[in-house]
Short mmCIF file of N, CA and C in Angstrom, two decimals:
data_model
loop_
_atom_site.label_atom_id
_atom_site.label_comp_id
_atom_site.label_asym_id
_atom_site.label_seq_id
_atom_site.Cartn_x
_atom_site.Cartn_y
_atom_site.Cartn_z
N MET A 15 7.74 -11.77 -6.35
CA MET A 15 6.48 -12.38 -6.67
C MET A 15 5.40 -11.31 -6.57
N ILE A 16 4.52 -11.27 -7.51
CA ILE A 16 3.43 -10.30 -7.50
C ILE A 16 2.12 -11.05 -7.75
N PHE A 17 1.17 -10.84 -6.86
CA PHE A 17 -0.18 -11.34 -7.05
C PHE A 17 -1.08 -10.13 -7.26
N LEU A 18 -1.82 -10.13 -8.34
CA LEU A 18 -2.71 -9.02 -8.63
C LEU A 18 -4.13 -9.53 -8.83
N HIS A 19 -5.05 -8.73 -8.41
CA HIS A 19 -6.48 -8.97 -8.66
C HIS A 19 -7.00 -7.66 -9.22
N ASN A 20 -6.73 -7.45 -10.51
CA ASN A 20 -7.09 -6.20 -11.17
C ASN A 20 -8.58 -6.14 -11.44
N SER A 21 -9.08 -4.94 -11.44
CA SER A 21 -10.49 -4.73 -11.72
C SER A 21 -10.72 -4.59 -13.21
N THR A 22 -11.75 -5.20 -13.69
CA THR A 22 -12.16 -5.01 -15.08
C THR A 22 -12.89 -3.69 -15.23
N LYS A 23 -13.25 -3.07 -14.11
CA LYS A 23 -13.99 -1.80 -14.13
C LYS A 23 -13.05 -0.60 -14.06
N ASN A 24 -11.75 -0.83 -13.95
CA ASN A 24 -10.76 0.23 -13.85
C ASN A 24 -11.06 1.15 -12.67
N ALA A 25 -11.61 0.59 -11.60
CA ALA A 25 -12.00 1.39 -10.44
C ALA A 25 -11.36 0.92 -9.15
N ARG A 26 -10.73 -0.22 -9.15
CA ARG A 26 -10.13 -0.76 -7.94
C ARG A 26 -9.15 -1.85 -8.34
N GLY A 27 -8.53 -2.42 -7.37
CA GLY A 27 -7.60 -3.52 -7.61
C GLY A 27 -6.83 -3.83 -6.34
N ILE A 28 -6.29 -5.01 -6.27
CA ILE A 28 -5.56 -5.46 -5.09
C ILE A 28 -4.24 -6.04 -5.55
N GLY A 29 -3.19 -5.74 -4.85
CA GLY A 29 -1.89 -6.32 -5.15
C GLY A 29 -1.21 -6.78 -3.88
N ILE A 30 -0.55 -7.90 -3.95
CA ILE A 30 0.28 -8.40 -2.86
C ILE A 30 1.66 -8.63 -3.46
N LEU A 31 2.65 -7.94 -2.91
CA LEU A 31 4.02 -8.03 -3.41
C LEU A 31 4.88 -8.76 -2.40
N ILE A 32 5.68 -9.71 -2.87
CA ILE A 32 6.56 -10.47 -2.00
C ILE A 32 7.97 -10.38 -2.57
N ASN A 33 8.92 -9.97 -1.75
CA ASN A 33 10.30 -9.84 -2.18
C ASN A 33 10.78 -11.17 -2.75
N LYS A 34 11.34 -11.14 -3.96
CA LYS A 34 11.76 -12.38 -4.61
C LYS A 34 12.96 -13.03 -3.92
N LYS A 35 13.65 -12.28 -3.05
CA LYS A 35 14.79 -12.84 -2.32
C LYS A 35 14.35 -13.68 -1.13
N VAL A 36 13.09 -13.54 -0.73
CA VAL A 36 12.58 -14.30 0.40
C VAL A 36 12.15 -15.67 -0.13
N ASN A 37 12.59 -16.69 0.54
CA ASN A 37 12.29 -18.06 0.11
C ASN A 37 10.92 -18.48 0.66
N ILE A 38 9.88 -18.09 -0.05
CA ILE A 38 8.52 -18.38 0.37
C ILE A 38 7.76 -19.03 -0.78
N GLU A 39 7.04 -20.07 -0.45
CA GLU A 39 6.10 -20.64 -1.41
C GLU A 39 4.79 -19.89 -1.26
N ALA A 40 4.20 -19.53 -2.38
CA ALA A 40 2.96 -18.76 -2.30
C ALA A 40 2.00 -19.21 -3.38
N LYS A 41 0.72 -19.15 -3.03
CA LYS A 41 -0.31 -19.44 -4.03
C LYS A 41 -1.58 -18.68 -3.70
N ILE A 42 -2.34 -18.42 -4.73
CA ILE A 42 -3.62 -17.74 -4.56
C ILE A 42 -4.68 -18.76 -4.14
N LEU A 43 -5.43 -18.44 -3.10
CA LEU A 43 -6.50 -19.32 -2.63
C LEU A 43 -7.88 -18.82 -3.03
N HIS A 44 -8.03 -17.50 -3.13
CA HIS A 44 -9.36 -16.97 -3.40
C HIS A 44 -9.29 -15.60 -4.07
N LYS A 45 -10.08 -15.41 -5.10
CA LYS A 45 -10.34 -14.11 -5.71
C LYS A 45 -11.85 -14.00 -5.82
N ASP A 46 -12.42 -12.94 -5.29
CA ASP A 46 -13.87 -12.81 -5.36
C ASP A 46 -14.31 -12.23 -6.70
N ALA A 47 -15.53 -12.52 -7.07
CA ALA A 47 -16.08 -12.07 -8.35
C ALA A 47 -16.24 -10.56 -8.41
N GLU A 48 -16.42 -9.91 -7.26
CA GLU A 48 -16.61 -8.46 -7.22
C GLU A 48 -15.29 -7.69 -7.28
N GLU A 49 -14.16 -8.42 -7.29
CA GLU A 49 -12.82 -7.85 -7.44
C GLU A 49 -12.40 -7.00 -6.24
N ASN A 50 -12.82 -7.43 -5.05
CA ASN A 50 -12.50 -6.70 -3.82
C ASN A 50 -11.63 -7.49 -2.85
N ILE A 51 -11.46 -8.78 -3.06
CA ILE A 51 -10.76 -9.62 -2.08
C ILE A 51 -9.80 -10.56 -2.79
N LEU A 52 -8.56 -10.61 -2.31
CA LEU A 52 -7.55 -11.54 -2.80
C LEU A 52 -6.93 -12.22 -1.58
N ILE A 53 -7.01 -13.55 -1.52
CA ILE A 53 -6.47 -14.31 -0.39
C ILE A 53 -5.35 -15.21 -0.91
N THR A 54 -4.18 -15.16 -0.26
CA THR A 54 -3.05 -15.99 -0.64
C THR A 54 -2.60 -16.85 0.55
N GLU A 55 -1.92 -17.91 0.22
CA GLU A 55 -1.31 -18.76 1.24
C GLU A 55 0.20 -18.66 1.08
N LEU A 56 0.88 -18.35 2.18
CA LEU A 56 2.33 -18.25 2.19
C LEU A 56 2.89 -19.34 3.08
N ASN A 57 3.89 -20.06 2.58
CA ASN A 57 4.54 -21.12 3.34
C ASN A 57 6.05 -20.89 3.37
N LYS A 58 6.62 -20.99 4.57
CA LYS A 58 8.06 -20.90 4.71
C LYS A 58 8.48 -21.81 5.86
N GLY A 59 9.28 -22.78 5.55
CA GLY A 59 9.80 -23.68 6.57
C GLY A 59 8.73 -24.38 7.37
N GLY A 60 7.64 -24.77 6.73
CA GLY A 60 6.56 -25.46 7.42
C GLY A 60 5.58 -24.54 8.13
N GLN A 61 5.86 -23.25 8.15
CA GLN A 61 4.94 -22.27 8.75
C GLN A 61 4.00 -21.75 7.66
N LYS A 62 2.71 -21.76 7.96
CA LYS A 62 1.72 -21.31 6.99
C LYS A 62 1.04 -20.04 7.49
N LEU A 63 0.86 -19.10 6.58
CA LEU A 63 0.17 -17.84 6.87
C LEU A 63 -0.79 -17.58 5.71
N ILE A 64 -1.99 -17.19 6.05
CA ILE A 64 -2.96 -16.77 5.04
C ILE A 64 -2.97 -15.25 5.05
N LEU A 65 -2.68 -14.65 3.91
CA LEU A 65 -2.60 -13.20 3.79
C LEU A 65 -3.62 -12.73 2.76
N GLY A 66 -4.47 -11.81 3.19
CA GLY A 66 -5.50 -11.29 2.29
C GLY A 66 -5.35 -9.81 2.05
N GLY A 67 -5.62 -9.42 0.83
CA GLY A 67 -5.68 -8.01 0.46
C GLY A 67 -7.13 -7.66 0.19
N VAL A 68 -7.56 -6.50 0.70
CA VAL A 68 -8.96 -6.11 0.60
C VAL A 68 -9.07 -4.69 0.05
N TYR A 69 -9.99 -4.50 -0.86
CA TYR A 69 -10.39 -3.16 -1.27
C TYR A 69 -11.88 -3.08 -1.01
N GLY A 70 -12.25 -2.42 0.06
CA GLY A 70 -13.66 -2.34 0.46
C GLY A 70 -14.44 -1.42 -0.46
N PRO A 71 -15.58 -1.87 -0.92
CA PRO A 71 -16.40 -1.03 -1.79
C PRO A 71 -17.11 0.06 -1.01
N ARG A 72 -17.55 1.07 -1.73
CA ARG A 72 -18.41 2.06 -1.10
C ARG A 72 -19.69 1.36 -0.68
N GLN A 73 -20.31 1.86 0.36
CA GLN A 73 -21.47 1.21 0.97
C GLN A 73 -22.55 0.85 -0.05
N HIS A 74 -22.89 1.77 -0.93
CA HIS A 74 -23.98 1.51 -1.88
C HIS A 74 -23.57 0.56 -3.00
N ASP A 75 -22.24 0.34 -3.19
CA ASP A 75 -21.80 -0.58 -4.24
C ASP A 75 -21.98 -2.04 -3.84
N ASP A 76 -21.83 -2.34 -2.55
CA ASP A 76 -21.97 -3.72 -2.09
C ASP A 76 -22.30 -3.72 -0.59
N PRO A 77 -23.59 -3.54 -0.25
CA PRO A 77 -23.96 -3.45 1.16
C PRO A 77 -23.69 -4.74 1.95
N ASP A 78 -23.47 -5.86 1.27
CA ASP A 78 -23.25 -7.14 1.95
C ASP A 78 -21.76 -7.52 2.01
N PHE A 79 -20.88 -6.55 1.72
CA PHE A 79 -19.45 -6.84 1.62
C PHE A 79 -18.87 -7.48 2.88
N LEU A 80 -19.11 -6.89 4.05
CA LEU A 80 -18.52 -7.44 5.27
C LEU A 80 -19.04 -8.84 5.59
N ASN A 81 -20.31 -9.11 5.31
CA ASN A 81 -20.82 -10.47 5.52
C ASN A 81 -20.09 -11.45 4.62
N LYS A 82 -19.85 -11.06 3.38
CA LYS A 82 -19.10 -11.93 2.45
C LYS A 82 -17.67 -12.14 2.94
N LEU A 83 -17.03 -11.06 3.40
CA LEU A 83 -15.66 -11.16 3.88
C LEU A 83 -15.57 -12.08 5.10
N MET A 84 -16.51 -11.96 6.03
CA MET A 84 -16.49 -12.82 7.22
C MET A 84 -16.76 -14.28 6.84
N TYR A 85 -17.59 -14.52 5.85
CA TYR A 85 -17.84 -15.88 5.37
C TYR A 85 -16.56 -16.47 4.78
N ILE A 86 -15.85 -15.68 3.99
CA ILE A 86 -14.58 -16.14 3.41
C ILE A 86 -13.58 -16.40 4.52
N LYS A 87 -13.49 -15.47 5.49
CA LYS A 87 -12.57 -15.63 6.63
C LYS A 87 -12.83 -16.92 7.38
N ASP A 88 -14.10 -17.26 7.56
CA ASP A 88 -14.45 -18.47 8.31
C ASP A 88 -13.92 -19.73 7.63
N GLY A 89 -13.72 -19.69 6.34
CA GLY A 89 -13.16 -20.83 5.63
C GLY A 89 -11.70 -21.08 5.96
N PHE A 90 -11.04 -20.12 6.60
CA PHE A 90 -9.63 -20.26 6.96
C PHE A 90 -9.43 -20.25 8.47
N ARG A 91 -10.44 -20.64 9.21
CA ARG A 91 -10.41 -20.59 10.67
C ARG A 91 -9.25 -21.36 11.30
N SER A 92 -8.80 -22.41 10.68
CA SER A 92 -7.73 -23.22 11.27
C SER A 92 -6.34 -22.65 10.96
N ASN A 93 -6.27 -21.53 10.28
CA ASN A 93 -4.99 -20.93 9.91
C ASN A 93 -4.88 -19.52 10.46
N PHE A 94 -3.66 -19.05 10.58
CA PHE A 94 -3.41 -17.67 10.97
C PHE A 94 -3.71 -16.80 9.76
N LEU A 95 -4.59 -15.82 9.91
CA LEU A 95 -5.05 -15.00 8.79
C LEU A 95 -4.83 -13.52 9.10
N ILE A 96 -4.21 -12.82 8.16
CA ILE A 96 -4.05 -11.38 8.25
C ILE A 96 -4.74 -10.76 7.04
N LEU A 97 -5.64 -9.80 7.30
CA LEU A 97 -6.31 -9.07 6.23
C LEU A 97 -5.79 -7.64 6.24
N THR A 98 -5.34 -7.17 5.08
CA THR A 98 -4.81 -5.82 4.95
C THR A 98 -5.52 -5.11 3.81
N GLY A 99 -5.34 -3.82 3.73
CA GLY A 99 -5.86 -3.11 2.57
C GLY A 99 -6.63 -1.86 2.92
N ASP A 100 -7.37 -1.39 1.94
CA ASP A 100 -8.21 -0.21 2.09
C ASP A 100 -9.64 -0.69 2.21
N PHE A 101 -10.15 -0.70 3.42
CA PHE A 101 -11.49 -1.23 3.66
C PHE A 101 -12.57 -0.18 3.36
N ASN A 102 -12.16 1.08 3.15
CA ASN A 102 -13.11 2.17 2.93
C ASN A 102 -14.13 2.29 4.05
N MET A 103 -13.67 2.09 5.26
CA MET A 103 -14.48 2.23 6.46
C MET A 103 -13.54 2.41 7.64
N ILE A 104 -14.09 2.75 8.80
CA ILE A 104 -13.26 2.92 9.99
C ILE A 104 -13.68 1.91 11.05
N PRO A 105 -12.75 1.53 11.94
CA PRO A 105 -13.06 0.48 12.92
C PRO A 105 -13.80 0.94 14.16
N SER A 106 -13.94 2.25 14.34
CA SER A 106 -14.64 2.75 15.51
C SER A 106 -15.46 3.97 15.13
N THR A 107 -16.75 3.94 15.49
CA THR A 107 -17.62 5.07 15.18
C THR A 107 -17.90 5.93 16.42
N LYS A 108 -17.20 5.65 17.52
CA LYS A 108 -17.36 6.45 18.74
C LYS A 108 -16.78 7.84 18.53
N ARG A 109 -17.48 8.81 19.09
CA ARG A 109 -17.00 10.19 18.97
C ARG A 109 -16.26 10.59 20.23
N PRO A 110 -15.18 11.35 20.13
CA PRO A 110 -14.64 11.89 18.90
C PRO A 110 -14.01 10.79 18.04
N LEU A 111 -14.13 10.95 16.73
CA LEU A 111 -13.60 9.96 15.80
C LEU A 111 -12.08 10.03 15.78
N ILE A 112 -11.43 8.95 16.21
CA ILE A 112 -9.97 8.96 16.30
C ILE A 112 -9.29 8.44 15.04
N ASP A 113 -10.05 7.95 14.08
CA ASP A 113 -9.47 7.43 12.84
C ASP A 113 -9.67 8.37 11.66
N ILE A 114 -10.22 9.56 11.90
CA ILE A 114 -10.54 10.49 10.82
C ILE A 114 -10.04 11.88 11.19
N ILE A 115 -9.54 12.59 10.21
CA ILE A 115 -9.24 14.01 10.38
C ILE A 115 -9.83 14.74 9.19
N GLY A 116 -10.40 15.90 9.44
CA GLY A 116 -10.92 16.72 8.35
C GLY A 116 -12.33 16.41 7.93
N SER A 117 -13.03 15.61 8.71
CA SER A 117 -14.42 15.29 8.39
C SER A 117 -15.14 14.92 9.68
N ASP A 118 -16.39 15.31 9.79
CA ASP A 118 -17.20 14.92 10.94
C ASP A 118 -18.11 13.75 10.61
N SER A 119 -18.10 13.33 9.35
CA SER A 119 -18.98 12.23 8.97
C SER A 119 -18.19 10.92 8.93
N ILE A 120 -18.89 9.86 9.18
CA ILE A 120 -18.29 8.52 9.19
C ILE A 120 -18.34 7.97 7.77
N PRO A 121 -17.18 7.61 7.20
CA PRO A 121 -17.20 7.06 5.86
C PRO A 121 -17.83 5.67 5.86
N ASN A 122 -18.68 5.43 4.88
CA ASN A 122 -19.29 4.11 4.74
C ASN A 122 -19.89 3.68 6.08
N GLU A 123 -20.78 4.52 6.61
CA GLU A 123 -21.23 4.39 8.00
C GLU A 123 -21.80 3.02 8.33
N ARG A 124 -22.64 2.48 7.48
CA ARG A 124 -23.25 1.17 7.77
C ARG A 124 -22.16 0.11 7.94
N ASN A 125 -21.22 0.05 7.00
CA ASN A 125 -20.17 -0.96 7.10
C ASN A 125 -19.19 -0.65 8.22
N SER A 126 -18.94 0.64 8.50
CA SER A 126 -18.08 0.99 9.64
C SER A 126 -18.68 0.48 10.94
N ARG A 127 -19.99 0.66 11.10
CA ARG A 127 -20.66 0.17 12.32
C ARG A 127 -20.64 -1.36 12.39
N MET A 128 -20.82 -2.02 11.24
CA MET A 128 -20.74 -3.49 11.22
C MET A 128 -19.33 -3.95 11.59
N LEU A 129 -18.31 -3.29 11.04
CA LEU A 129 -16.92 -3.66 11.38
C LEU A 129 -16.66 -3.45 12.86
N GLU A 130 -17.14 -2.35 13.40
CA GLU A 130 -16.99 -2.08 14.83
C GLU A 130 -17.62 -3.20 15.66
N ASN A 131 -18.79 -3.66 15.28
CA ASN A 131 -19.45 -4.76 16.00
C ASN A 131 -18.67 -6.06 15.88
N ILE A 132 -18.11 -6.32 14.70
CA ILE A 132 -17.30 -7.54 14.50
C ILE A 132 -16.07 -7.48 15.39
N ILE A 133 -15.41 -6.33 15.45
CA ILE A 133 -14.23 -6.17 16.32
C ILE A 133 -14.62 -6.31 17.79
N ASN A 134 -15.72 -5.67 18.19
CA ASN A 134 -16.17 -5.77 19.59
C ASN A 134 -16.55 -7.19 19.99
N SER A 135 -16.98 -8.00 19.03
CA SER A 135 -17.31 -9.40 19.33
C SER A 135 -16.06 -10.28 19.43
N ARG A 136 -14.92 -9.68 19.16
CA ARG A 136 -13.61 -10.36 19.19
C ARG A 136 -13.47 -11.41 18.09
N GLU A 137 -14.29 -11.29 17.05
CA GLU A 137 -14.16 -12.21 15.91
C GLU A 137 -12.91 -11.87 15.10
N VAL A 138 -12.56 -10.59 15.06
CA VAL A 138 -11.31 -10.12 14.47
C VAL A 138 -10.77 -9.02 15.37
N ILE A 139 -9.50 -8.66 15.17
CA ILE A 139 -8.94 -7.54 15.92
C ILE A 139 -8.35 -6.53 14.95
N ASP A 140 -8.39 -5.29 15.37
CA ASP A 140 -7.70 -4.21 14.68
C ASP A 140 -6.34 -4.12 15.37
N ILE A 141 -5.30 -4.64 14.74
CA ILE A 141 -4.01 -4.77 15.39
C ILE A 141 -3.43 -3.41 15.78
N PHE A 142 -3.69 -2.37 14.97
CA PHE A 142 -3.20 -1.04 15.32
C PHE A 142 -3.82 -0.58 16.64
N ARG A 143 -5.13 -0.70 16.76
CA ARG A 143 -5.81 -0.26 17.99
C ARG A 143 -5.43 -1.16 19.17
N ALA A 144 -5.26 -2.45 18.92
CA ALA A 144 -4.88 -3.37 20.00
C ALA A 144 -3.51 -2.97 20.58
N LYS A 145 -2.62 -2.50 19.74
CA LYS A 145 -1.28 -2.13 20.20
C LYS A 145 -1.17 -0.67 20.63
N ASN A 146 -2.03 0.20 20.10
CA ASN A 146 -1.87 1.64 20.33
C ASN A 146 -3.03 2.31 21.04
N GLY A 147 -4.03 1.55 21.45
CA GLY A 147 -5.15 2.13 22.18
C GLY A 147 -5.84 3.25 21.41
N ASN A 148 -6.03 4.39 22.05
CA ASN A 148 -6.73 5.52 21.42
C ASN A 148 -5.79 6.53 20.79
N LYS A 149 -4.57 6.14 20.49
CA LYS A 149 -3.64 7.04 19.82
C LYS A 149 -4.27 7.57 18.54
N LYS A 150 -4.13 8.88 18.33
CA LYS A 150 -4.69 9.48 17.12
C LYS A 150 -3.75 9.20 15.95
N ASP A 151 -4.26 8.50 14.99
CA ASP A 151 -3.58 8.26 13.72
C ASP A 151 -4.69 8.05 12.73
N TYR A 152 -4.50 8.51 11.53
CA TYR A 152 -5.63 8.60 10.63
C TYR A 152 -5.54 7.63 9.46
N SER A 153 -6.58 6.83 9.34
CA SER A 153 -6.70 5.96 8.18
C SER A 153 -7.65 6.57 7.15
N PHE A 154 -8.25 7.70 7.51
CA PHE A 154 -9.12 8.42 6.58
C PHE A 154 -8.87 9.91 6.74
N ILE A 155 -8.62 10.59 5.65
CA ILE A 155 -8.43 12.03 5.67
C ILE A 155 -9.51 12.65 4.81
N GLY A 156 -10.31 13.52 5.39
CA GLY A 156 -11.39 14.18 4.67
C GLY A 156 -10.86 15.03 3.52
N PHE A 157 -11.71 15.26 2.55
CA PHE A 157 -11.30 16.00 1.35
C PHE A 157 -10.81 17.41 1.65
N ASN A 158 -11.38 18.06 2.66
CA ASN A 158 -10.96 19.44 2.92
C ASN A 158 -9.54 19.50 3.51
N ILE A 159 -9.02 18.41 4.05
CA ILE A 159 -7.64 18.37 4.55
C ILE A 159 -6.71 17.83 3.45
N ALA A 160 -7.19 16.85 2.70
CA ALA A 160 -6.36 16.16 1.69
C ALA A 160 -6.02 17.06 0.51
N SER A 161 -6.85 18.04 0.22
CA SER A 161 -6.60 18.84 -0.98
C SER A 161 -5.71 20.03 -0.73
#
């Protein structure tokens, strides 16, 4: 099963792939107009999971992105929700930056700080950090290292 939320701008897109051998009922619950969020509902044996794919815009493309995402999330409060994807931001802006290598600047700084505040309020959790503490692993690699 493949769920896609392709961009008409040829600049982004979201895909959720589910192995066809797995006996799961699935349906799309939400696609945003900005083509950054895809939310699906997965059901197996009476167990329900809400799975979302996210492609976070650059800060200047949609400064209200995280507020929109949290509003959408609140609509699924009674269900278990997992959000995955490329948020184009980091969950902690404390220095030294443990989520970045090859750059001293914070990507999408405004939204990174907002995400950090949302995590600190315990409204959502960063499961990697919850399980691994301050382990250095990079979700962002600066251009001078990546090239």
